[in-house]
PDB file of C-alpha atoms in Angstrom:
ATOM      1  CA  MET A   1      89.317 125.071 108.850  1.00 48.00           C
ATOM      2  CA  GLY A   2      85.919 125.712 107.190  1.00 65.00           C
ATOM      3  CA  ARG A   3      87.538 125.885 103.104  1.00 80.00           C
ATOM      4  CA  SER A   4      90.208 122.837 104.199  1.00 86.00           C
ATOM      5  CA  LYS A   5      87.648 121.224 104.755  1.00 84.00           C
ATOM      6  CA  ILE A   6      86.214 121.442 101.440  1.00 85.00           C
ATOM      7  CA  ASN A   7      89.159 120.605  99.498  1.00 91.00           C
ATOM      8  CA  ILE A   8      89.334 117.746 101.349  1.00 95.00           C
ATOM      9  CA  TYR A   9      86.380 116.947 100.435  1.00 95.00           C
ATOM     10  CA  LEU A  10      86.626 118.282  97.028  1.00 94.00           C
ATOM     11  CA  ALA A  11      89.802 116.527  96.326  1.00 96.00           C
ATOM     12  CA  LEU A  12      88.091 112.631  98.269  1.00 96.00           C
ATOM     13  CA  SER A  13      84.449 113.499  95.819  1.00 97.00           C
ATOM     14  CA  LEU A  14      87.299 113.487  92.923  1.00 96.00           C
ATOM     15  CA  ILE A  15      89.230 110.084  93.723  1.00 97.00           C
ATOM     16  CA  SER A  16      86.492 108.258  94.639  1.00 97.00           C
ATOM     17  CA  MET A  17      85.351 108.815  91.065  1.00 97.00           C
ATOM     18  CA  ALA A  18      88.335 108.704  89.595  1.00 97.00           C
ATOM     19  CA  VAL A  19      88.396 104.196  91.200  1.00 96.00           C
ATOM     20  CA  ILE A  20      84.216 103.858  90.660  1.00 96.00           C
ATOM     21  CA  PHE A  21      85.340 105.911  86.173  1.00 95.00           C
ATOM     22  CA  TYR A  22      88.756 102.836  86.431  1.00 94.00           C
ATOM     23  CA  LEU A  23      86.985  99.693  87.705  1.00 91.00           C
ATOM     24  CA  SER A  24      83.120 100.322  85.532  1.00 90.00           C
ATOM     25  CA  LEU A  25      86.525  99.740  82.302  1.00 89.00           C
ATOM     26  CA  CYS A  26      87.516  97.559  83.950  1.00 86.00           C
ATOM     27  CA  GLU A  27      87.468  93.976  81.799  1.00 81.00           C
ATOM     28  CA  ILE A  28      85.715  90.918  84.942  1.00 68.00           C
ATOM     29  CA  ASP A  29      85.935  87.764  83.658  1.00 58.00           C
ATOM     30  CA  ILE A  30      83.488  86.869  86.821  1.00 52.00           C
ATOM     31  CA  ARG A  31      80.311  86.118  85.300  1.00 55.00           C
ATOM     32  CA  THR A  32      77.554  85.404  87.299  1.00 55.00           C
ATOM     33  CA  PRO A  33      73.877  84.881  86.105  1.00 58.00           C
ATOM     34  CA  GLY A  34      71.466  86.419  87.593  1.00 59.00           C
ATOM     35  CA  PHE A  35      71.500  89.331  91.095  1.00 58.00           C
ATOM     36  CA  SER A  36      74.392  88.972  92.628  1.00 72.00           C
ATOM     37  CA  SER A  37      73.657  90.456  95.795  1.00 82.00           C
ATOM     38  CA  GLY A  38      76.996  90.795  96.630  1.00 86.00           C
ATOM     39  CA  ASP A  39      77.445  93.559  93.473  1.00 87.00           C
ATOM     40  CA  LYS A  40      75.488  95.478  94.531  1.00 93.00           C
ATOM     41  CA  LEU A  41      76.792  95.556  97.490  1.00 95.00           C
ATOM     42  CA  LEU A  42      79.705  97.065  96.287  1.00 94.00           C
ATOM     43  CA  HIS A  43      77.229  99.191  94.294  1.00 95.00           C
ATOM     44  CA  MET A  44      75.072 100.800  97.101  1.00 97.00           C
ATOM     45  CA  LEU A  45      78.640 101.389  98.768  1.00 97.00           C
ATOM     46  CA  ALA A  46      80.480 103.479  96.386  1.00 97.00           C
ATOM     47  CA  TYR A  47      77.564 105.255  95.438  1.00 98.00           C
ATOM     48  CA  GLY A  48      76.232 106.063  98.967  1.00 97.00           C
ATOM     49  CA  VAL A  49      80.252 106.764  99.856  1.00 98.00           C
ATOM     50  CA  LEU A  50      80.402 109.068  96.822  1.00 98.00           C
ATOM     51  CA  ALA A  51      77.385 111.206  98.224  1.00 98.00           C
ATOM     52  CA  CYS A  52      78.136 111.860 101.772  1.00 97.00           C
ATOM     53  CA  LEU A  53      81.685 112.813 100.473  1.00 97.00           C
ATOM     54  CA  ILE A  54      79.581 114.926  97.799  1.00 97.00           C
ATOM     55  CA  TYR A  55      77.583 116.259 100.884  1.00 97.00           C
ATOM     56  CA  MET A  56      79.846 117.031 103.433  1.00 96.00           C
ATOM     57  CA  ALA A  57      81.530 118.942 101.078  1.00 96.00           C
ATOM     58  CA  LEU A  58      78.319 120.970 100.428  1.00 95.00           C
ATOM     59  CA  LYS A  59      77.335 121.424 103.764  1.00 95.00           C
ATOM     60  CA  GLU A  60      80.518 122.744 104.410  1.00 93.00           C
ATOM     61  CA  ALA A  61      80.731 125.119 101.449  1.00 94.00           C
ATOM     62  CA  GLY A  62      77.866 126.805 102.986  1.00 94.00           C
ATOM     63  CA  VAL A  63      75.082 124.941 101.103  1.00 95.00           C
ATOM     64  CA  ALA A  64      72.113 124.043 102.991  1.00 95.00           C
ATOM     65  CA  ARG A  65      71.134 120.712 104.545  1.00 94.00           C
ATOM     66  CA  SER A  66      68.098 119.613 102.636  1.00 95.00           C
ATOM     67  CA  ARG A  67      69.959 121.657  99.604  1.00 97.00           C
ATOM     68  CA  ALA A  68      73.700 119.676  99.358  1.00 96.00           C
ATOM     69  CA  LEU A  69      71.026 116.032 100.267  1.00 96.00           C
ATOM     70  CA  ALA A  70      69.190 116.523  97.217  1.00 97.00           C
ATOM     71  CA  LEU A  71      72.590 117.407  95.664  1.00 97.00           C
ATOM     72  CA  ALA A  72      74.528 114.250  96.063  1.00 98.00           C
ATOM     73  CA  PHE A  73      72.134 112.179  95.305  1.00 97.00           C
ATOM     74  CA  ALA A  74      71.222 114.063  92.047  1.00 98.00           C
ATOM     75  CA  SER A  75      75.369 113.975  91.379  1.00 98.00           C
ATOM     76  CA  SER A  76      75.842 110.536  92.122  1.00 98.00           C
ATOM     77  CA  PHE A  77      73.154 108.961  91.069  1.00 97.00           C
ATOM     78  CA  ALA A  78      73.830 111.114  87.533  1.00 98.00           C
ATOM     79  CA  TYR A  79      76.762 109.909  87.699  1.00 98.00           C
ATOM     80  CA  GLY A  80      76.133 106.272  87.790  1.00 96.00           C
ATOM     81  CA  LEU A  81      73.662 106.907  85.091  1.00 96.00           C
ATOM     82  CA  CYS A  82      76.510 108.023  83.046  1.00 95.00           C
ATOM     83  CA  ASN A  83      78.783 105.160  84.091  1.00 95.00           C
ATOM     84  CA  GLU A  84      76.818 102.339  83.159  1.00 94.00           C
ATOM     85  CA  THR A  85      75.633 103.998  79.983  1.00 95.00           C
ATOM     86  CA  LEU A  86      78.688 104.210  78.932  1.00 94.00           C
ATOM     87  CA  GLN A  87      79.311 100.552  80.065  1.00 93.00           C
ATOM     88  CA  TYR A  88      77.026  99.863  77.870  1.00 93.00           C
ATOM     89  CA  PHE A  89      78.882 100.580  74.608  1.00 94.00           C
ATOM     90  CA  LEU A  90      81.465  99.123  75.437  1.00 91.00           C
ATOM     91  CA  PRO A  91      81.935  95.096  74.926  1.00 90.00           C
ATOM     92  CA  TRP A  92      83.370  93.418  77.386  1.00 89.00           C
ATOM     93  CA  ARG A  93      80.855  94.793  79.904  1.00 89.00           C
ATOM     94  CA  GLU A  94      76.817  94.720  80.241  1.00 87.00           C
ATOM     95  CA  ALA A  95      74.478  98.036  81.607  1.00 89.00           C
ATOM     96  CA  ASP A  96      71.810  96.435  84.250  1.00 91.00           C
ATOM     97  CA  VAL A  97      69.360  98.028  85.339  1.00 94.00           C
ATOM     98  CA  LEU A  98      70.033  96.248  88.704  1.00 95.00           C
ATOM     99  CA  ASP A  99      73.595  98.087  89.484  1.00 94.00           C
ATOM    100  CA  MET A 100      71.907 101.239  88.208  1.00 96.00           C
ATOM    101  CA  THR A 101      68.835 101.335  91.585  1.00 96.00           C
ATOM    102  CA  ALA A 102      71.732  99.789  93.523  1.00 96.00           C
ATOM    103  CA  ASN A 103      73.545 102.948  92.736  1.00 97.00           C
ATOM    104  CA  GLY A 104      70.448 104.821  93.516  1.00 97.00           C
ATOM    105  CA  VAL A 105      70.112 102.784  96.808  1.00 97.00           C
ATOM    106  CA  GLY A 106      72.959 103.904  97.861  1.00 97.00           C
ATOM    107  CA  ALA A 107      73.199 107.343  96.905  1.00 98.00           C
ATOM    108  CA  PHE A 108      70.010 108.341  98.530  1.00 97.00           C
ATOM    109  CA  PHE A 109      70.455 106.011 101.850  1.00 96.00           C
ATOM    110  CA  PHE A 110      73.702 106.751 103.536  1.00 96.00           C
ATOM    111  CA  PRO A 111      73.356 110.920 103.023  1.00 96.00           C
ATOM    112  CA  LEU A 112      70.073 110.661 104.587  1.00 94.00           C
ATOM    113  CA  VAL A 113      71.575 109.105 106.719  1.00 94.00           C
ATOM    114  CA  LEU A 114      74.448 112.080 108.123  1.00 93.00           C
ATOM    115  CA  TRP A 115      71.134 114.215 107.574  1.00 90.00           C
ATOM    116  CA  TYR A 116      68.779 112.846 109.695  1.00 92.00           C
ATOM    117  CA  ARG A 117      71.954 112.165 112.558  1.00 91.00           C
ATOM    118  CA  GLY A 118      72.098 116.371 112.060  1.00 87.00           C
ATOM    119  CA  TYR A 119      75.490 116.675 109.624  1.00 87.00           C
TER     120      TYR A 119
END
């Protein structure tokens, strides 16, 4: 069962990355000046779920918990950084430091909850 769990978590991670990438490229008509808490919560959720899926895949692959936690955070955060950088070059999108911060907060705290719960 372990190998199939790895494949499931890996597939879900890749699907999550594809959805995030697609949404990063979409043209958004709604412009909200300043800080939008709903938008930041969505960023935390998206990158937090991604980091959790990566963490679980690494754990099922036999990677030590603390190393899996660090790798899950680093890879999810790096993916968010790449998406924000891409948005900088799209005329209908903009890169936002607060979005990047929300990405990092989600990528850090979501898998940390799993880690603290002993998974």
